[in-house]
PDB file of C-alpha atoms in Angstrom:
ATOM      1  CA  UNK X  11      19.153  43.171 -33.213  1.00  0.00           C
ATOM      2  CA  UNK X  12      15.981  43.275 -31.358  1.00  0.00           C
ATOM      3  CA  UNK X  13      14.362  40.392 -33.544  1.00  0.00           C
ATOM      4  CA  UNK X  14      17.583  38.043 -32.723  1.00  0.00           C
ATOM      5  CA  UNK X  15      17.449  39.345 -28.848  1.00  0.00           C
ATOM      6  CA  UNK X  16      14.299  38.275 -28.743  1.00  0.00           C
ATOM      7  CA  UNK X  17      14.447  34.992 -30.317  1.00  0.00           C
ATOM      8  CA  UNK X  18      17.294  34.047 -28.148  1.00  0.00           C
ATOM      9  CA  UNK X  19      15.184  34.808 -24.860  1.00  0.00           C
ATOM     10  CA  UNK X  20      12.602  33.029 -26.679  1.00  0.00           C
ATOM     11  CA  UNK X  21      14.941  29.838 -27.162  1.00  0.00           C
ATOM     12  CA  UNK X  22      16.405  30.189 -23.821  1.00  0.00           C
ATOM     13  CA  UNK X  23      12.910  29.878 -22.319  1.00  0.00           C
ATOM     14  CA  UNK X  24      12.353  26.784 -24.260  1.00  0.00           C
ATOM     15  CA  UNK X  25      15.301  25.252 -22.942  1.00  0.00           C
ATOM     16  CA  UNK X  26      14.529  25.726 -19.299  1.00  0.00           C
ATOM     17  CA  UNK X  27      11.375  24.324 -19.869  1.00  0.00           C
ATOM     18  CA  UNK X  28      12.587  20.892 -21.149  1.00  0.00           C
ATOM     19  CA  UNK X  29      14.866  20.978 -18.437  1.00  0.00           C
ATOM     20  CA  UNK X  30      12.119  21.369 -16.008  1.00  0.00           C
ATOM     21  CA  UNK X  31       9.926  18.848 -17.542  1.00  0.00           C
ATOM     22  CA  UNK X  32      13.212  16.196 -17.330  1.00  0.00           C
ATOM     23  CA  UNK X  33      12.966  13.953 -13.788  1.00  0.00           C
ATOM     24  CA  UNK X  34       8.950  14.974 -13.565  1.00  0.00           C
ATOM     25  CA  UNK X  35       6.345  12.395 -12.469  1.00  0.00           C
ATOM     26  CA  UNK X  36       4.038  10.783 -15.047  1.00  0.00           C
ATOM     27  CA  UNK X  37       2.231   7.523 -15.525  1.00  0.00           C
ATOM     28  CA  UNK X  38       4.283   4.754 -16.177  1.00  0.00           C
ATOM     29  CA  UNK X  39       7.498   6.524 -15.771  1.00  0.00           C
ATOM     30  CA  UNK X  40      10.359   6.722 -12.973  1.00  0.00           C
ATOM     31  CA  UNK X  41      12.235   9.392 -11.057  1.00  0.00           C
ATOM     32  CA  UNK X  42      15.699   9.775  -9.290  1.00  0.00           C
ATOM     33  CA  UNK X  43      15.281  11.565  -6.104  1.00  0.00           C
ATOM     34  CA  UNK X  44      16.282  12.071  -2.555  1.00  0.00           C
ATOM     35  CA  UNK X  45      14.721  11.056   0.763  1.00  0.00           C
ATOM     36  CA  UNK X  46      14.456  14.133   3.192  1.00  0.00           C
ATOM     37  CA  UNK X  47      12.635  12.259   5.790  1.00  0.00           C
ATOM     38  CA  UNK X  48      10.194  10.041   7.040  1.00  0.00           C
ATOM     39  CA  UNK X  49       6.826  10.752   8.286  1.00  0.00           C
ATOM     40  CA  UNK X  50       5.427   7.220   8.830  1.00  0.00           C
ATOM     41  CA  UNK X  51       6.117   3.888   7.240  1.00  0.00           C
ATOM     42  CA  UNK X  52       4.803   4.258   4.181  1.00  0.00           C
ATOM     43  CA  UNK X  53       4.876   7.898   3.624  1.00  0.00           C
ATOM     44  CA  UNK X  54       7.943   9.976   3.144  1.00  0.00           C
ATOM     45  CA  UNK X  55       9.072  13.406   2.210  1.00  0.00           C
ATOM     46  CA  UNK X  56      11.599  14.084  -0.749  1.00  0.00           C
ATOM     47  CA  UNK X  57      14.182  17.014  -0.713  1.00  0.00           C
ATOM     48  CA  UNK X  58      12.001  19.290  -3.081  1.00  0.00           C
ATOM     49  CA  UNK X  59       9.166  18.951  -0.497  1.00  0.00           C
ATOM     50  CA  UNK X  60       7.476  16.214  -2.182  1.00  0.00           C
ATOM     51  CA  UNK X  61       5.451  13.876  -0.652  1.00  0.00           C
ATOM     52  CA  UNK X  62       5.805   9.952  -1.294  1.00  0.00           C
ATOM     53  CA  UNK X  63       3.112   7.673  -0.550  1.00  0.00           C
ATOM     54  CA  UNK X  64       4.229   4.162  -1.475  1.00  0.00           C
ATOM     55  CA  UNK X  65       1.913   1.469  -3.394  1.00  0.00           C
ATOM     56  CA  UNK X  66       0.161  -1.047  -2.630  1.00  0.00           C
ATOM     57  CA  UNK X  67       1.496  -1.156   1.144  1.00  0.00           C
ATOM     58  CA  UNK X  68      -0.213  -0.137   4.461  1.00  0.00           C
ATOM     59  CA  UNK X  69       1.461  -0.041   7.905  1.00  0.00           C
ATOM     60  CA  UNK X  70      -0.102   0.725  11.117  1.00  0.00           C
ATOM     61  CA  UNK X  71      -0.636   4.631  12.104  1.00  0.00           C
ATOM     62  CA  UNK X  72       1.573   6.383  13.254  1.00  0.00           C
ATOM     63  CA  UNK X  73       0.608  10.108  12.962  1.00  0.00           C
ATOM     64  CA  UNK X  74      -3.386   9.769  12.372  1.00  0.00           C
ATOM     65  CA  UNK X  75      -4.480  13.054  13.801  1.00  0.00           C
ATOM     66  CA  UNK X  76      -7.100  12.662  16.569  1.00  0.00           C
ATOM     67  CA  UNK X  77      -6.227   8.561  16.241  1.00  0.00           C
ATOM     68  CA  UNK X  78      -3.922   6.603  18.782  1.00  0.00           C
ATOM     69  CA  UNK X  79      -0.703   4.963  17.776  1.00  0.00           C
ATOM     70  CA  UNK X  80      -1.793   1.705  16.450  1.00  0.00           C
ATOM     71  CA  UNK X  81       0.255  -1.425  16.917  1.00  0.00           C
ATOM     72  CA  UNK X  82       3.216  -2.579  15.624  1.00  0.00           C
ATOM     73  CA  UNK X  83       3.291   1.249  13.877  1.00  0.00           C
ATOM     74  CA  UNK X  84       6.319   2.541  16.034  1.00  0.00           C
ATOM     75  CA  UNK X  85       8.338  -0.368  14.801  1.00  0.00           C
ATOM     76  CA  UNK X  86       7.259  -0.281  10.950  1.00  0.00           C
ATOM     77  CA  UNK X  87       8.011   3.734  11.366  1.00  0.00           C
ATOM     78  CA  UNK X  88      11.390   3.178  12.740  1.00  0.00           C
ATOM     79  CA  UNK X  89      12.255  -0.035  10.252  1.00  0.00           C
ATOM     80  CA  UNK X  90      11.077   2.720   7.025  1.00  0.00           C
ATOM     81  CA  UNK X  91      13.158   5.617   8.664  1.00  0.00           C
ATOM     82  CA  UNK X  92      15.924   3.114   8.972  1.00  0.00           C
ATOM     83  CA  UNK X  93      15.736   2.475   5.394  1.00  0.00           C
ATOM     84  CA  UNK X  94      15.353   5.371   3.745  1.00  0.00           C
ATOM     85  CA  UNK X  95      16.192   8.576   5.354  1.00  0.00           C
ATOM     86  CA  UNK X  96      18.721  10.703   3.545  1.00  0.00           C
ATOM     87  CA  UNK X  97      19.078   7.529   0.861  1.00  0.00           C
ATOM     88  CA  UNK X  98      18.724   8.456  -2.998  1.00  0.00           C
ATOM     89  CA  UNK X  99      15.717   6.235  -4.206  1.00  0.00           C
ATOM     90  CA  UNK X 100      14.263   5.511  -7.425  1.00  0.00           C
ATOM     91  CA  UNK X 101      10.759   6.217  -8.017  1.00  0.00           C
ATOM     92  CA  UNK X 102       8.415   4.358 -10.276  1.00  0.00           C
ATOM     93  CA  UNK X 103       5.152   5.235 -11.466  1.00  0.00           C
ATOM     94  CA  UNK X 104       1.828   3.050 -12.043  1.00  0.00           C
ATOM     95  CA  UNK X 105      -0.954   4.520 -14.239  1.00  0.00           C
ATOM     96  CA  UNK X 106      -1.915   7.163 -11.697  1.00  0.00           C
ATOM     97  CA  UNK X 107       1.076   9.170 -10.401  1.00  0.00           C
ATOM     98  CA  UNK X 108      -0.735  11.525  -7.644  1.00  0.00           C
ATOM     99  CA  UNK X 109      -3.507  10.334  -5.109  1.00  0.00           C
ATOM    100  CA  UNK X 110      -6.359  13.398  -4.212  1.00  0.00           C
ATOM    101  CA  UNK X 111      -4.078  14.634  -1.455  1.00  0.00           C
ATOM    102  CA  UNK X 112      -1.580  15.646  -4.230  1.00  0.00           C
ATOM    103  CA  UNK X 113       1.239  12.851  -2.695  1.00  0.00           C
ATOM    104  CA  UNK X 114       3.214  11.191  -5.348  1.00  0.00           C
ATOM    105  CA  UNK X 115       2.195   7.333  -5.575  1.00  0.00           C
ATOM    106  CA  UNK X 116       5.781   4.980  -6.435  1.00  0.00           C
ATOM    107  CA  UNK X 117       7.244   1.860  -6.082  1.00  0.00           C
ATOM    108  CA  UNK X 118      10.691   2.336  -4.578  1.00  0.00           C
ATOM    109  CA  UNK X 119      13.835   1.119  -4.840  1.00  0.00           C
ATOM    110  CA  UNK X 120      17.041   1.836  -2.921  1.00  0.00           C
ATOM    111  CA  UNK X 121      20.728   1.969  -5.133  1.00  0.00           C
ATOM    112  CA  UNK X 122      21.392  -1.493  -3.836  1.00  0.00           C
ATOM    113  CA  UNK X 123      17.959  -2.875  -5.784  1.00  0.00           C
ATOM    114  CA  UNK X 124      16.067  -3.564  -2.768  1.00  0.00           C
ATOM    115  CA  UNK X 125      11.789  -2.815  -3.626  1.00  0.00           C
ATOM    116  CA  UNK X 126      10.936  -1.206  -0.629  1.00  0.00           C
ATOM    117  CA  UNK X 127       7.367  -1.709  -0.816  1.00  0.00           C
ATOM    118  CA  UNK X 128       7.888  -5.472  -1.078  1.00  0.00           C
ATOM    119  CA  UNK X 129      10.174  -5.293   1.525  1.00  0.00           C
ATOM    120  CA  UNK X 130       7.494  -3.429   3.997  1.00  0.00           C
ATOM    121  CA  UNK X 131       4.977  -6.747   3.178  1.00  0.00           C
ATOM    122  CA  UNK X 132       7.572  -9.578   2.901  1.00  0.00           C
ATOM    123  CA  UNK X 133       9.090  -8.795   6.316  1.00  0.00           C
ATOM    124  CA  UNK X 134       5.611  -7.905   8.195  1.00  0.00           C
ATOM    125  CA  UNK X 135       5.564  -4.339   8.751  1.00  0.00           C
ATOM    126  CA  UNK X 136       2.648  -3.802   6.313  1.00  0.00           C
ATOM    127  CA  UNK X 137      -0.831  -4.994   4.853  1.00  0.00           C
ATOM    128  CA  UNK X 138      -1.044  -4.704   1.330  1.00  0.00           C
ATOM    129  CA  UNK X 139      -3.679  -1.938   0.306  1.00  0.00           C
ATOM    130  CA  UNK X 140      -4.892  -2.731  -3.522  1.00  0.00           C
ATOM    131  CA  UNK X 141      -6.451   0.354  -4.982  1.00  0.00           C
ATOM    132  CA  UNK X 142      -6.559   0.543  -9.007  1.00  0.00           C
ATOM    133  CA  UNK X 143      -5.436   1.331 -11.565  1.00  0.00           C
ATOM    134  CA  UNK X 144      -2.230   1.367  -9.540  1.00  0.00           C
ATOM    135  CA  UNK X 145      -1.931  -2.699  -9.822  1.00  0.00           C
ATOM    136  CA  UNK X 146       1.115  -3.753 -11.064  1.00  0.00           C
ATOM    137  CA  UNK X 147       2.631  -5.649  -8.382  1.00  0.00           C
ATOM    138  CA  UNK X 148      -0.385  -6.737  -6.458  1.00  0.00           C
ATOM    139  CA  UNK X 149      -0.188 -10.162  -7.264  1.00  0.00           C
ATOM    140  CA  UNK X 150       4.101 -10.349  -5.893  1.00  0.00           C
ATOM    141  CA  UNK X 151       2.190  -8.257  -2.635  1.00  0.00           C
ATOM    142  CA  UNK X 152      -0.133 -10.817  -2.329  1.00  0.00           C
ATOM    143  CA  UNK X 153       2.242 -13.343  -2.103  1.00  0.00           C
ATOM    144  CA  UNK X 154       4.504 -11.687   0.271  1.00  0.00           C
ATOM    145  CA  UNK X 155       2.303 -10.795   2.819  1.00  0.00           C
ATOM    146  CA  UNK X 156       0.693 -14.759   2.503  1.00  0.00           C
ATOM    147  CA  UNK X 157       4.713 -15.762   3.312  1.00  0.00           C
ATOM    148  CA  UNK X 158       4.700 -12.597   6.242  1.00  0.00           C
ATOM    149  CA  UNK X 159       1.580 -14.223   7.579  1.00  0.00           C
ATOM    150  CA  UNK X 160       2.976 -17.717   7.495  1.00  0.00           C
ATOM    151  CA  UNK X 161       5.885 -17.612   9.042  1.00  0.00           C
ATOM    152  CA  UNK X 162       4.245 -14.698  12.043  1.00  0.00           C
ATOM    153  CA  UNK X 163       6.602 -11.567  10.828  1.00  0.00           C
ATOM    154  CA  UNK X 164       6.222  -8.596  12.530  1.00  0.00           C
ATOM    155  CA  UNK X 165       2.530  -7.567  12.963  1.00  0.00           C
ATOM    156  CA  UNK X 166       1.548 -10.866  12.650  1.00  0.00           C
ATOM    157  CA  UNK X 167       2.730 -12.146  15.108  1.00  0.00           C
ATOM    158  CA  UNK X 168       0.680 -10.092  17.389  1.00  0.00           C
ATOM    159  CA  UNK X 169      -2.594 -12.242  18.866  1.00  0.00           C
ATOM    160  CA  UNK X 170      -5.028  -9.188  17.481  1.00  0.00           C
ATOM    161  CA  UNK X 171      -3.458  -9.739  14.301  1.00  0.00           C
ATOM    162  CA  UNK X 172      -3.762 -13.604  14.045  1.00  0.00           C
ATOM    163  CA  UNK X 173      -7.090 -13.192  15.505  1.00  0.00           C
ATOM    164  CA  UNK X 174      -8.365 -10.600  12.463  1.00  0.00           C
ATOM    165  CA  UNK X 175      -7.020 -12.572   9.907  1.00  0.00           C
ATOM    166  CA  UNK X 176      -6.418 -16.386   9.781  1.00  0.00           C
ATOM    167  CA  UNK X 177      -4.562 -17.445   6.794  1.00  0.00           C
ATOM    168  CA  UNK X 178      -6.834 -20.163   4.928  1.00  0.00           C
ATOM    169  CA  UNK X 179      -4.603 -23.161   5.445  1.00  0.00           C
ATOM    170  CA  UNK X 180      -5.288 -22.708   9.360  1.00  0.00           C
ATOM    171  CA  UNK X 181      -9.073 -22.293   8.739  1.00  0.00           C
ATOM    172  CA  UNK X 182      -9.180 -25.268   6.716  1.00  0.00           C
ATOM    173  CA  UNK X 183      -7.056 -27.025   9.660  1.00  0.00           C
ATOM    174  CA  UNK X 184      -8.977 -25.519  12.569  1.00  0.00           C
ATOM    175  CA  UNK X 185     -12.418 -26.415  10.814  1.00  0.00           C
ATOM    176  CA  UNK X 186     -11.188 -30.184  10.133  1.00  0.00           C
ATOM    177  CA  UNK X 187     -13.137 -31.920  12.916  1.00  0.00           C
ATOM    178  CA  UNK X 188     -15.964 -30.083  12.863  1.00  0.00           C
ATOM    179  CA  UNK X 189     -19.159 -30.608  10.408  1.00  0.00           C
ATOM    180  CA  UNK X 190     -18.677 -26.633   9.767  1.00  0.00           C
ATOM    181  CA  UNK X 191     -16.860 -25.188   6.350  1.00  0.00           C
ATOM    182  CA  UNK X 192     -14.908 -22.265   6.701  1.00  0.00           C
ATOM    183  CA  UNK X 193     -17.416 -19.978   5.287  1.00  0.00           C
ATOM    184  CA  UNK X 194     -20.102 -21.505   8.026  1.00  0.00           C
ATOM    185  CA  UNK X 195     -17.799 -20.690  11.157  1.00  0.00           C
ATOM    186  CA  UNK X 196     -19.233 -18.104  13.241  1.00  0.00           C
ATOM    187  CA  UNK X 197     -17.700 -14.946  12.795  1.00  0.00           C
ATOM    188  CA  UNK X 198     -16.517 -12.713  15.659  1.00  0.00           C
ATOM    189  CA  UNK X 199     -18.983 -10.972  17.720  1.00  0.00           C
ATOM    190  CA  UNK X 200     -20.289  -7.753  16.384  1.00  0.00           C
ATOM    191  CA  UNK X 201     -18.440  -8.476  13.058  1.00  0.00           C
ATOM    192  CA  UNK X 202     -20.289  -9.938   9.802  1.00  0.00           C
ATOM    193  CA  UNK X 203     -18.826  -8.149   7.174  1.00  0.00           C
ATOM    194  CA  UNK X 204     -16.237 -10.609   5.260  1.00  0.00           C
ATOM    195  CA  UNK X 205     -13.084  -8.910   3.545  1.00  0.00           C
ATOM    196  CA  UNK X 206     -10.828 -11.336   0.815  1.00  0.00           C
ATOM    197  CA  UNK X 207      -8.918 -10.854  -1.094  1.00  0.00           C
ATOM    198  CA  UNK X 208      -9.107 -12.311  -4.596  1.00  0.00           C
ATOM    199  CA  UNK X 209      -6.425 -14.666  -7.121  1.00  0.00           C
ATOM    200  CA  UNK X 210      -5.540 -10.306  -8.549  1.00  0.00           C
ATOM    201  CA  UNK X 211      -4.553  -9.517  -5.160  1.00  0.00           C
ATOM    202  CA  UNK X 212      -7.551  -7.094  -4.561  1.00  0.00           C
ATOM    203  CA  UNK X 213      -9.298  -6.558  -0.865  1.00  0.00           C
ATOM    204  CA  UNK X 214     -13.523  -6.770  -1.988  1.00  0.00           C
ATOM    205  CA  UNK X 215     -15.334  -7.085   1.473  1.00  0.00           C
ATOM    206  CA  UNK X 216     -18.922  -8.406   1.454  1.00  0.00           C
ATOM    207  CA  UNK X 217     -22.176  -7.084   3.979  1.00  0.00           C
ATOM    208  CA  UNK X 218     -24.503 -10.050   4.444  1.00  0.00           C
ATOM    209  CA  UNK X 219     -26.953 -10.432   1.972  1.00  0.00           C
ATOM    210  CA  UNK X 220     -25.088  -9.707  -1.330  1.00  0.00           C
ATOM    211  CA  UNK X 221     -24.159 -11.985  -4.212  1.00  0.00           C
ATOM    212  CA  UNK X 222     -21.226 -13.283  -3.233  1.00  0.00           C
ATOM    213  CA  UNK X 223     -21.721 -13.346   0.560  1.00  0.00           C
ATOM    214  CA  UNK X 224     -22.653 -16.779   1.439  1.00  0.00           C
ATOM    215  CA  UNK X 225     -19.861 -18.365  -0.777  1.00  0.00           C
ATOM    216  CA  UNK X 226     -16.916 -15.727   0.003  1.00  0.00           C
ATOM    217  CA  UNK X 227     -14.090 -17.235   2.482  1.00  0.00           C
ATOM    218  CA  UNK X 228     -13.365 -14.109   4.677  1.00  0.00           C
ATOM    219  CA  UNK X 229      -9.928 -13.367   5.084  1.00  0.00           C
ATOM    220  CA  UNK X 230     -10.769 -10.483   8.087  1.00  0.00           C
ATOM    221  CA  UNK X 231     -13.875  -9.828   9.488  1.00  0.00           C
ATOM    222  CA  UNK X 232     -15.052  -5.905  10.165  1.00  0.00           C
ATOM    223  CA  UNK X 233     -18.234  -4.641  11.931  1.00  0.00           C
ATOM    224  CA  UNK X 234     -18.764  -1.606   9.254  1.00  0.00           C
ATOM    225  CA  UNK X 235     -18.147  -0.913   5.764  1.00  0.00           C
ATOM    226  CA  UNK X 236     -16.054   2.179   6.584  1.00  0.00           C
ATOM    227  CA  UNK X 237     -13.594  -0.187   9.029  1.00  0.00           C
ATOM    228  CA  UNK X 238     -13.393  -2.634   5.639  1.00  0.00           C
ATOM    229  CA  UNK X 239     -11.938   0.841   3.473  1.00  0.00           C
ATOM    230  CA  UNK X 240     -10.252   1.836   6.203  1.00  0.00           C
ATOM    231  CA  UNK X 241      -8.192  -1.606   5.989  1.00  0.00           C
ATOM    232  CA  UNK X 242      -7.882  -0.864   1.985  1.00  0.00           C
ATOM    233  CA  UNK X 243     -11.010  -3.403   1.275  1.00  0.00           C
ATOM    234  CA  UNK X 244     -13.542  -1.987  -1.659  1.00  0.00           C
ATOM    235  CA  UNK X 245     -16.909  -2.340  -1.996  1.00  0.00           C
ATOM    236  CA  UNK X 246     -17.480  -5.532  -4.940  1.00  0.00           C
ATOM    237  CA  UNK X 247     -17.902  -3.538  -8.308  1.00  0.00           C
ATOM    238  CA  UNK X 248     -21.611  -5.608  -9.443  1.00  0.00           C
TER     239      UNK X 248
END
Protein backbone atom coordinates (compact mmCIF):
# COMPACT_ATOMS: atom_id res chain seq x y z
CA UNK A 1 0.00 0.00 0.00
CA UNK A 2 2.79 2.23 0.89
CA UNK A 3 4.82 1.35 -2.40
CA UNK A 4 1.54 2.32 -4.61
CA UNK A 5 0.96 5.56 -2.18
CA UNK A 6 4.05 6.52 -2.94
CA UNK A 7 4.24 6.05 -6.55
CA UNK A 8 1.06 7.90 -6.98
CA UNK A 9 2.54 11.09 -5.11
CA UNK A 10 5.43 10.37 -7.17
CA UNK A 11 3.27 10.53 -10.51
CA UNK A 12 1.22 13.31 -9.26
CA UNK A 13 4.40 15.38 -8.85
CA UNK A 14 5.34 14.63 -12.34
CA UNK A 15 2.23 15.86 -13.60
CA UNK A 16 2.33 19.24 -11.98
CA UNK A 17 5.56 19.67 -13.27
CA UNK A 18 4.65 19.35 -17.00
CA UNK A 19 1.92 21.48 -16.25
CA UNK A 20 4.18 24.08 -14.94
CA UNK A 21 6.65 23.80 -17.65
CA UNK A 22 3.42 24.29 -20.34
CA UNK A 23 3.06 28.34 -21.37
CA UNK A 24 6.96 28.90 -20.04
CA UNK A 25 9.37 31.16 -21.97
CA UNK A 26 12.12 29.64 -24.13
CA UNK A 27 14.04 30.51 -27.24
CA UNK A 28 12.18 30.43 -30.22
CA UNK A 29 8.92 29.72 -28.64
CA UNK A 30 5.60 31.80 -27.80
CA UNK A 31 3.37 32.45 -24.81
CA UNK A 32 -0.36 33.41 -24.15
CA UNK A 33 -0.55 35.89 -21.45
CA UNK A 34 -2.18 38.89 -19.95
CA UNK A 35 -1.22 42.57 -19.79
CA UNK A 36 -1.44 43.92 -16.11
CA UNK A 37 -0.09 47.24 -16.97
CA UNK A 38 2.12 49.51 -18.52
CA UNK A 39 5.20 51.00 -17.22
CA UNK A 40 6.54 52.85 -20.31
CA UNK A 41 6.19 52.29 -24.01
CA UNK A 42 8.03 49.53 -24.50
CA UNK A 43 8.00 47.86 -21.22
CA UNK A 44 5.04 46.25 -19.61
CA UNK A 45 4.04 44.12 -16.72
CA UNK A 46 2.07 40.72 -17.16
CA UNK A 47 -0.52 39.41 -14.55
CA UNK A 48 2.01 36.84 -12.96
CA UNK A 49 4.34 39.83 -12.29
CA UNK A 50 6.35 39.40 -15.28
CA UNK A 51 8.11 41.89 -16.89
CA UNK A 52 7.93 42.46 -20.84
CA UNK A 53 10.49 44.32 -22.59
CA UNK A 54 9.61 44.37 -26.28
CA UNK A 55 12.27 43.80 -29.26
CA UNK A 56 13.90 45.59 -31.29
CA UNK A 57 11.91 48.94 -30.34
CA UNK A 58 12.98 52.00 -28.23
CA UNK A 59 10.72 54.92 -27.21
CA UNK A 60 11.67 57.94 -25.39
CA UNK A 61 11.95 57.73 -21.34
CA UNK A 62 9.55 57.89 -19.48
CA UNK A 63 10.49 56.61 -15.97
CA UNK A 64 14.53 56.82 -16.19
CA UNK A 65 15.30 57.31 -12.55
CA UNK A 66 17.39 60.45 -11.89
CA UNK A 67 16.65 61.29 -15.95
CA UNK A 68 13.96 63.90 -17.20
CA UNK A 69 11.00 62.94 -19.29
CA UNK A 70 12.36 62.90 -22.71
CA UNK A 71 10.31 63.98 -25.68
CA UNK A 72 7.65 62.64 -27.38
CA UNK A 73 7.83 59.79 -24.29
CA UNK A 74 4.44 60.91 -22.62
CA UNK A 75 2.72 60.33 -25.90
CA UNK A 76 4.47 56.88 -26.92
CA UNK A 77 3.59 55.89 -23.03
CA UNK A 78 0.03 56.79 -23.38
CA UNK A 79 -0.32 55.33 -27.25
CA UNK A 80 1.37 51.64 -25.54
CA UNK A 81 -1.01 51.92 -22.43
CA UNK A 82 -3.75 52.54 -24.91
CA UNK A 83 -2.92 49.42 -26.60
CA UNK A 84 -2.29 47.03 -24.32
CA UNK A 85 -3.45 47.40 -20.85
CA UNK A 86 -5.65 44.62 -19.56
CA UNK A 87 -5.47 43.05 -23.42
CA UNK A 88 -4.45 39.21 -23.70
CA UNK A 89 -1.24 39.27 -25.96
CA UNK A 90 0.78 36.73 -27.53
CA UNK A 91 4.32 36.53 -26.79
CA UNK A 92 7.06 35.39 -29.08
CA UNK A 93 10.47 34.54 -28.38
CA UNK A 94 13.88 35.23 -30.40
CA UNK A 95 16.99 33.18 -29.48
CA UNK A 96 17.44 34.89 -26.12
CA UNK A 97 14.23 34.97 -24.03
CA UNK A 98 15.48 37.11 -20.83
CA UNK A 99 17.77 40.32 -20.98
CA UNK A 100 20.37 40.67 -17.60
CA UNK A 101 17.61 42.48 -15.74
CA UNK A 102 15.64 39.15 -15.81
CA UNK A 103 12.63 41.00 -18.19
CA UNK A 104 11.19 38.71 -20.72
CA UNK A 105 12.29 39.88 -24.38
CA UNK A 106 8.96 39.22 -27.13
CA UNK A 107 7.50 40.29 -30.09
CA UNK A 108 3.84 40.97 -29.42
CA UNK A 109 0.81 40.59 -30.88
CA UNK A 110 -2.70 41.63 -29.84
CA UNK A 111 -5.93 38.91 -30.65
CA UNK A 112 -6.76 41.10 -33.59
CA UNK A 113 -3.02 40.28 -35.25
CA UNK A 114 -1.69 43.63 -34.85
CA UNK A 115 2.66 43.30 -34.10
CA UNK A 116 2.94 45.74 -31.59
CA UNK A 117 6.49 46.31 -31.88
CA UNK A 118 6.09 47.16 -35.57
CA UNK A 119 3.37 49.16 -34.76
CA UNK A 120 5.53 51.33 -32.05
CA UNK A 121 8.21 52.02 -35.27
CA UNK A 122 5.75 52.22 -38.23
CA UNK A 123 3.63 54.91 -36.55
CA UNK A 124 6.70 56.97 -34.88
CA UNK A 125 6.60 56.38 -31.32
CA UNK A 126 9.89 54.41 -31.35
CA UNK A 127 13.59 53.99 -32.68
CA UNK A 128 14.43 50.64 -33.47
CA UNK A 129 17.16 49.25 -30.97
CA UNK A 130 19.05 46.12 -32.81
CA UNK A 131 20.80 44.05 -30.21
CA UNK A 132 21.62 40.24 -31.26
CA UNK A 133 20.97 37.42 -31.37
CA UNK A 134 17.45 38.77 -30.94
CA UNK A 135 17.27 39.73 -34.91
CA UNK A 136 14.51 38.40 -36.51
CA UNK A 137 12.57 41.25 -37.60
CA UNK A 138 15.21 43.89 -37.83
CA UNK A 139 15.21 44.18 -41.34
CA UNK A 140 10.75 44.81 -41.40
CA UNK A 141 12.02 47.51 -38.28
CA UNK A 142 14.29 48.99 -40.46
CA UNK A 143 11.95 49.60 -42.95
CA UNK A 144 9.27 50.92 -40.82
CA UNK A 145 10.97 53.39 -39.03
CA UNK A 146 12.67 54.60 -42.78
CA UNK A 147 8.59 55.01 -43.77
CA UNK A 148 8.02 56.76 -39.87
CA UNK A 149 10.88 59.04 -40.78
CA UNK A 150 9.58 59.82 -44.22
CA UNK A 151 6.44 60.75 -43.86
CA UNK A 152 7.47 62.92 -40.06
CA UNK A 153 5.32 60.41 -37.62
CA UNK A 154 5.34 61.14 -34.26
CA UNK A 155 8.88 61.83 -32.88
CA UNK A 156 9.95 62.73 -36.04
CA UNK A 157 8.37 65.24 -36.59
CA UNK A 158 9.94 67.06 -33.80
CA UNK A 159 12.93 69.66 -35.16
CA UNK A 160 15.53 67.81 -32.51
CA UNK A 161 14.56 64.75 -34.11
CA UNK A 162 14.97 65.77 -37.84
CA UNK A 163 17.97 67.56 -36.77
CA UNK A 164 19.73 64.11 -35.15
CA UNK A 165 18.90 62.12 -37.90
CA UNK A 166 18.39 63.09 -41.60
CA UNK A 167 17.11 60.33 -43.65
CA UNK A 168 19.72 59.81 -46.64
CA UNK A 169 17.48 60.86 -49.48
CA UNK A 170 17.45 64.50 -47.81
CA UNK A 171 21.28 64.41 -47.34
CA UNK A 172 21.79 63.47 -50.77
CA UNK A 173 19.20 66.42 -51.69
CA UNK A 174 20.55 68.99 -49.24
CA UNK A 175 24.26 68.20 -50.38
CA UNK A 176 23.23 68.54 -54.25
CA UNK A 177 24.68 72.00 -54.91
CA UNK A 178 27.44 71.85 -52.99
CA UNK A 179 31.03 70.24 -54.01
CA UNK A 180 30.61 68.32 -50.46
CA UNK A 181 29.41 64.37 -50.27
CA UNK A 182 27.38 63.46 -47.52
CA UNK A 183 30.07 61.84 -45.60
CA UNK A 184 32.24 65.32 -46.03
CA UNK A 185 29.40 67.61 -44.46
CA UNK A 186 30.40 68.99 -41.26
CA UNK A 187 28.92 67.33 -38.51
CA UNK A 188 27.21 69.11 -35.60
CA UNK A 189 29.24 70.90 -33.14
CA UNK A 190 30.71 68.86 -30.40
CA UNK A 191 29.50 65.67 -32.24
CA UNK A 192 31.93 63.39 -34.49
CA UNK A 193 30.93 60.13 -33.70
CA UNK A 194 28.77 58.68 -36.80
CA UNK A 195 25.94 56.02 -35.93
CA UNK A 196 24.25 53.86 -39.23
CA UNK A 197 22.71 51.60 -39.49
CA UNK A 198 23.54 48.82 -41.93
CA UNK A 199 21.39 46.75 -45.13
CA UNK A 200 20.71 43.90 -41.49
CA UNK A 201 19.12 46.66 -39.77
CA UNK A 202 21.92 46.96 -37.08
CA UNK A 203 22.97 50.54 -35.32
CA UNK A 204 27.33 50.25 -35.56
CA UNK A 205 28.50 53.88 -34.68
CA UNK A 206 32.05 54.87 -35.68
CA UNK A 207 34.78 57.36 -33.42
CA UNK A 208 37.03 59.11 -35.93
CA UNK A 209 39.89 57.32 -36.88
CA UNK A 210 38.64 53.70 -37.33
CA UNK A 211 38.28 51.56 -40.44
CA UNK A 212 35.24 52.40 -41.58
CA UNK A 213 35.04 56.05 -40.45
CA UNK A 214 35.86 58.10 -43.37
CA UNK A 215 33.53 56.06 -45.75
CA UNK A 216 30.45 55.48 -43.22
CA UNK A 217 27.25 57.80 -44.09
CA UNK A 218 26.10 58.76 -40.50
CA UNK A 219 22.63 58.34 -39.92
CA UNK A 220 22.88 60.38 -36.20
CA UNK A 221 25.67 62.00 -34.93
CA UNK A 222 26.65 61.60 -30.92
CA UNK A 223 29.44 63.38 -28.95
CA UNK A 224 30.39 60.01 -26.85
CA UNK A 225 30.40 56.43 -27.30
CA UNK A 226 28.15 55.88 -24.27
CA UNK A 227 25.33 58.50 -25.94
CA UNK A 228 25.78 56.06 -29.31
CA UNK A 229 24.68 52.71 -26.78
CA UNK A 230 22.51 54.67 -25.12
CA UNK A 231 20.58 55.21 -28.60
CA UNK A 232 20.98 51.18 -29.14
CA UNK A 233 24.22 51.83 -31.55
CA UNK A 234 27.22 49.06 -30.92
CA UNK A 235 30.60 49.41 -31.12
CA UNK A 236 31.74 47.76 -35.01
CA UNK A 237 32.72 44.05 -34.12
CA UNK A 238 36.61 44.25 -36.17
Amino acid sequence: MKRYLLSFLLLALMTLGACSSDNQPKPNGEIEATVKRVIDGDTFELSDGERVRMIGVDTPETVKPNSPVEPYGKEASDFTKKLLTDQKVKLIFDLEPRDKYERLLAYVYLSDGTFVNEKLVRDGYARIMTIPPNVAFAALFLEAEREAREHDRGLWGLEDSKSKAKPAKEKDEASAGSNQTPQEQAPPEGKLIKGNINSKGEKIYHVPGSANYDRTQPEEWFATEEEAQAAGYRAPKR
